[in-house]
Amino acid sequence: MEELVGLREGSSGKPVILRELWGPCPRLRRNIHRALEWLKKRLFRVGEDWYFLMALGVLMALISYAMNFAMGSVVRAHKWLYREIGDGHLLRYLSWAVYPVALLSFSSGFSQSITPSSGGSGIPEVKTILSGVILEDYLDIKNFGAKVVGLSCTLATGSTIFLGKLGPFVHLSVIIAAYLGRMRTKAIGESENKTKEMEMLAAGAAVGVATVFAAPISGVLFSIEVMSSHFSVWDYWRGFFAATCGAFMFRLLAVFNSEQETITAIYKTSFPVDIPFDLPEIFFFVALGAICGILSCGYIYCQRTFLFFVKANGFTSKLLATSKPLYSALAALVLASITYPPGVGRFMASRLSMSEHLETLFDNNSWALMTKNSSPPWLAEPDPQNLWWEWCHPQWTVFGTLVFFLVMKFWMLILATTIPIPAGYFMPIFIYGAAIGRLLGEALSVAFPEGIVAGGEVNAIMPGAYALAGAAAFSGAVTHTVSTALLAFEMTGQIVHALPVLMAVLAANAITQSLQPSFYDGTIIVKKLPYLPWIRGRKIGSYPVTVDHFMNCTLPTLAKDMPLKEVIKVVISTEVTQYPLVETTESQILVGMVKRTHLVQALRTKSTSWAPGQQPCLQDILARDCPTQPVTLQLSPETSLHEVHNLFELLNLQLLFVTSRGRAVGSVSWAELKKAISTLTNPPTPK
Amino acid sequence: MEELVGLREGSSGKPVILRELWGPCPRLRRNIHRALEWLKKRLFRVGEDWYFLMALGVLMALISYAMNFAMGSVVRAHKWLYREIGDGHLLRYLSWAVYPVALLSFSSGFSQSITPSSGGSGIPEVKTILSGVILEDYLDIKNFGAKVVGLSCTLATGSTIFLGKLGPFVHLSVIIAAYLGRMRTKAIGESENKTKEMEMLAAGAAVGVATVFAAPISGVLFSIEVMSSHFSVWDYWRGFFAATCGAFMFRLLAVFNSEQETITAIYKTSFPVDIPFDLPEIFFFVALGAICGILSCGYIYCQRTFLFFVKANGFTSKLLATSKPLYSALAALVLASITYPPGVGRFMASRLSMSEHLETLFDNNSWALMTKNSSPPWLAEPDPQNLWWEWCHPQWTVFGTLVFFLVMKFWMLILATTIPIPAGYFMPIFIYGAAIGRLLGEALSVAFPEGIVAGGEVNAIMPGAYALAGAAAFSGAVTHTVSTALLAFEMTGQIVHALPVLMAVLAANAITQSLQPSFYDGTIIVKKLPYLPWIRGRKIGSYPVTVDHFMNCTLPTLAKDMPLKEVIKVVISTEVTQYPLVETTESQILVGMVKRTHLVQALRTKSTSWAPGQQPCLQDILARDCPTQPVTLQLSPETSLHEVHNLFELLNLQLLFVTSRGRAVGSVSWAELKKAISTLTNPPTPK
């Protein structure tokens, strides 16, 4: 039947399958058929890219959920062991402490044995990669395995070690994105393209955040703020799409697993929506932001200093260099001993998991008012209905435990960040901020038990709202972002405190950004990763600075008429990756550039094939053996520092040549730029 | 006392006021004093910029609130007149129709008489300005007055004409930002700087959105998505700050004016937070997104076609050219006649104001289920407690009125957009989308009266949630943005539907972005404003295209050794704004550029002062009379189209010179780029 074809009257000679002619409404059916064909083509043409983004989101959501699920079981097993082991203090202590010690030393040993770069958060490195610097092996799939296993162990220690999963997840997601990007390039036979690769990595970063907190919008914004100084709306849309897929999948799994009835926020709050706060409370929210800003400056400063100390100190640096697992075990022992619940841990709610910490801190009621007359009992294990009882102590009251929690966690967190394991530092900071806010909120609720606006209806002060603002402000200040406000809303599923939280975050950011680099920038500085600093404050003094003030003038150029001997001399004496190629030694007119690797190869193969009397010059090997690249963009000595900075930031450049009247006169790389900017910021004292 | 100074022991010779020495704790007091001094300096140094941003936000909030307040009174007066005028149909009709006719013709006549560019939304023009094109007079303060008065009249017509205030407000805000920016430059004696100006304008756009909807976060994001293809995180922070100040002030005024008890969202909803929707409903949300996407394509297409038609048609184009007020009056008469409540307006809830439209559409309850057995009465005027009764009709039911509303508003809105008055087109689109969503929601609530998940608790379907998703999806699709989802959350103060709404918006955007340009881009095309098109779909065919394929090779260069006569010939025969300056006519080595205006001036003053026999050349007038600019960035013929496109987009460039081995060989402006891109998209058919 299929083979029976004919020509329709008046048709343009295209054969028509007869069945098509015989059926009812042939024209309509043909049109529908054509429309479907068009749709199919359309979907696959436009879609190719989007399918990979969707795959990225879904994959990361699966990994994130599986990790949460597995680690939840391990934590429950630990709790069970601790509960069932009997009343002997030694046994209980051992069951509490040995577990994290073992896990952390394994995590550190395993991940470091596979690749030494798997430790830490990973966000600073991803930031460096997204700014165009190539970090070898950092996006390797080997790193993925090390990080997944290491992170799982870290998370299994629960709130004892008090570390999260955001940073490593961003890193994992970027690795998967790089992998998928390569797959896509192969699948559709496209030539490799750096822009497209970067687009995929940027989407990966957004997905990483979104699949940890099920917060697609703030996931995209947070990753933008943390990672880059410029962003394209195109990348932002792609990030949105991938992040939404990821967040949807992540929450869908929770529904399928009967944890929840439908898709909701992960730390649902229940603030009243009609009058969530009295107007004068705005002042306290801004004050809270300022407090968080000041504390975050202290935190960032101490953390950086301690990191330097650990690296500089003889004992610790030796320990970290030779036996990382031992260092991890020691640190874990200290942290676990302090959080041991019958001991000091009693005063810092250490029996709660990290998500329980958040849930309790976001609680609506004022604990101080509720425990005014009778303090809750100290149960053998936390009461699931009244988890907040863990924060109360008959003598210390809520204030005592919160202050103790803040004081102890301050240095414990700093200690934890020095342990060489894959771990996220965002979640602990978020909880720390929530505790700051809660403390202020509780104090206010005691000071104004009837609410602030006297007369009329009583709107009790909700300490939970302050905890929310504190969490957003402190984490925003530490990471130099404002999208943590949105993250707080997406995590709690309520946006009634939009303005107060935003104002707190802005106040905190204003203080921290003018005094300290962000947590991630600090790590970049300590780790000495290549990065381009901002021109801070955009001081006017920086405007007249032009390229000829700071360019690298000792540029080794290769002239086409250079004898090969001299070329070899230049290649041996310098270490740059690419050389500017000029017309003649005399004219120095820039015509292109040569990659060092190509040149070395060409020299190796050719250096033996010339007769001794001959004087071969560079031109002779250029044509066939050593490809030259065109110089697509040239600077002038008159280009301003700002323009160059913009160019480097926007186009993720590594090196630009400077020409004057066609002559190659210098080059600018990020090293020169960095020096120029630091000279501007800290002018050298005239001697 | 103040004059009594002395030298403290061991001090470095600096005189100390004696009172300072005598008071208690001199050292402590001095330290505090110093700290305060430092803080003051710090605040004023870092702050200078921020103060202007804050002023911008507060100022726009004041204007926005004052306009709302004044126009609210005018609308109330109109309502009172309509109510009190008696039962005669003619009188009632006249009182209903004359009012908007008079207002619109005044609005159109007044604003057009001051400046013809004050009509329309203003967003397309602001977008063009932000992309680096200078539109003369568009940011003039005269425009501000015309726009404020015109917009006030437009808004005073209420829901009859059905236009909003977003677009003009963005324009107003950008004007104020430009003005404040100039003030700042003058105040601190900085030299003018284009980057800084642009930063201020970008913040202005964000403030414009934020002060209309009291939505700071989505204000920033929406303005970014609509305005630019790239943005810097620095601008984003500044936008956040200014927008938060604006939104806070805007809501604060509402509290001070006793409209509200505390700061809350403007269209507060009360969806249940525990189980806002059943999981299978996600499917319907995505389907709603797809429907909105398809409808928005139709809307954009019809709107653009009608706009072309109005410009091309003899009668309307003549009317628009000669007597704009008449055209406005005629259009207003048509719109007012149709919305006359005792007439057809009865079936489209025309007695509600635009914000009441939104409030009712976001209502929790299912109207179809509530009016199943008894339909609400038709009152003489809307019942403030049950505004939604306006949407119900005994015979037509809710579905009838919603469908009628959608059908009628479709062409009424298109007609309204052709009226040459300052007006925003976002709000009507938002309401239109809400009506689409409501229709689907009502249908679903009738189809599944017990909720979708059978068994267990009954979670009734909430049509209001669909209205929310529809509003976000339709407005997002028409404007090609995804941040309308966030806008919907900020406007309603609830974020429980985060994922479904986001997915609907993404679905709608996927359809519209692949089929139609955005509403604003469409207007740019119709108005023939200069703009740089995207390289759509990033097809692989565009990668090998390099500058030498499309650059303008017929570049008029000026050589230093050119006789002045020839220079004059070049200047007369060409119209470019700047000429490349080359070393000699023969070598064509690029050394800088000369502005046409400078050159013309120099030629005018000098052309008479030379002796007739002398053969002066360009070099002679360059030194003193005609300043040359350095060329800071040069392209090569090998630069790819993508690179150039990126450069132009990122750096807001207008023109770049192309050099090869130092020789000026061509130039690229956005006109060349646009042609190259359109050639790629629609390859010329070979003849």
XYZ file of N, CA and C in Angstrom, chain A residues 273 495-496, chain B residues 213 264-271 362 430 468 485-496:
81
model
N -0.228 36.174 57.852
C -0.050 36.982 56.646
C -0.710 38.352 56.746
N 6.643 35.003 51.835
C 7.363 36.202 51.400
C 6.781 37.431 52.096
N 6.069 37.212 53.216
C 5.413 38.342 53.873
C 6.409 39.351 54.444
N 4.897 48.621 41.550
C 4.324 47.416 42.127
C 4.820 47.135 43.539
N 2.602 45.687 53.702
C 2.307 44.370 53.132
C 2.303 44.472 51.613
N 1.986 43.366 50.971
C 1.932 43.337 49.511
C 0.726 44.119 49.019
N 0.742 44.527 47.746
C -0.363 45.367 47.279
C -1.607 44.571 46.923
N -1.470 43.381 46.386
C -2.667 42.589 46.078
C -2.617 41.308 46.898
N -2.811 41.465 48.198
C -2.625 40.335 49.112
C -3.595 39.197 48.794
N -3.064 37.993 48.705
C -3.917 36.819 48.530
C -3.895 35.997 49.804
N -4.783 35.022 49.886
C -4.786 34.174 51.088
C -4.973 32.727 50.691
N -4.030 32.235 49.892
C -4.054 30.816 49.535
C -3.633 30.008 50.754
N -7.755 37.042 41.671
C -6.891 36.243 42.553
C -7.671 35.629 43.707
N -1.124 41.913 32.216
C -1.092 41.103 33.440
C -2.513 40.667 33.808
N -3.162 33.578 39.066
C -1.806 34.055 39.358
C -0.824 33.547 38.313
N 7.135 35.933 37.182
C 6.736 34.959 38.209
C 7.014 35.546 39.587
N 8.219 36.068 39.735
C 8.587 36.657 41.022
C 7.738 37.884 41.313
N 7.440 38.640 40.268
C 6.592 39.825 40.427
C 5.234 39.413 40.986
N 4.687 38.330 40.454
C 3.392 37.850 40.951
C 3.480 37.505 42.436
N 4.591 36.897 42.840
C 4.731 36.546 44.258
C 4.855 37.800 45.116
N 5.662 38.731 44.664
C 5.862 39.942 45.468
C 4.594 40.774 45.558
N 3.822 40.776 44.472
C 2.596 41.559 44.484
C 1.546 40.944 45.398
N 1.538 39.611 45.484
C 0.496 38.962 46.281
C 0.974 38.612 47.684
N 2.290 38.711 47.922
C 2.788 38.406 49.262
C 2.803 36.924 49.587
N 2.579 36.063 48.597
C 2.650 34.622 48.845
C 3.507 33.962 47.782
N 4.253 32.959 48.196
C 5.162 32.303 47.254
C 4.918 30.803 47.260
N 3.723 30.395 47.746
C 3.464 28.949 47.870
C 3.386 28.258 46.516
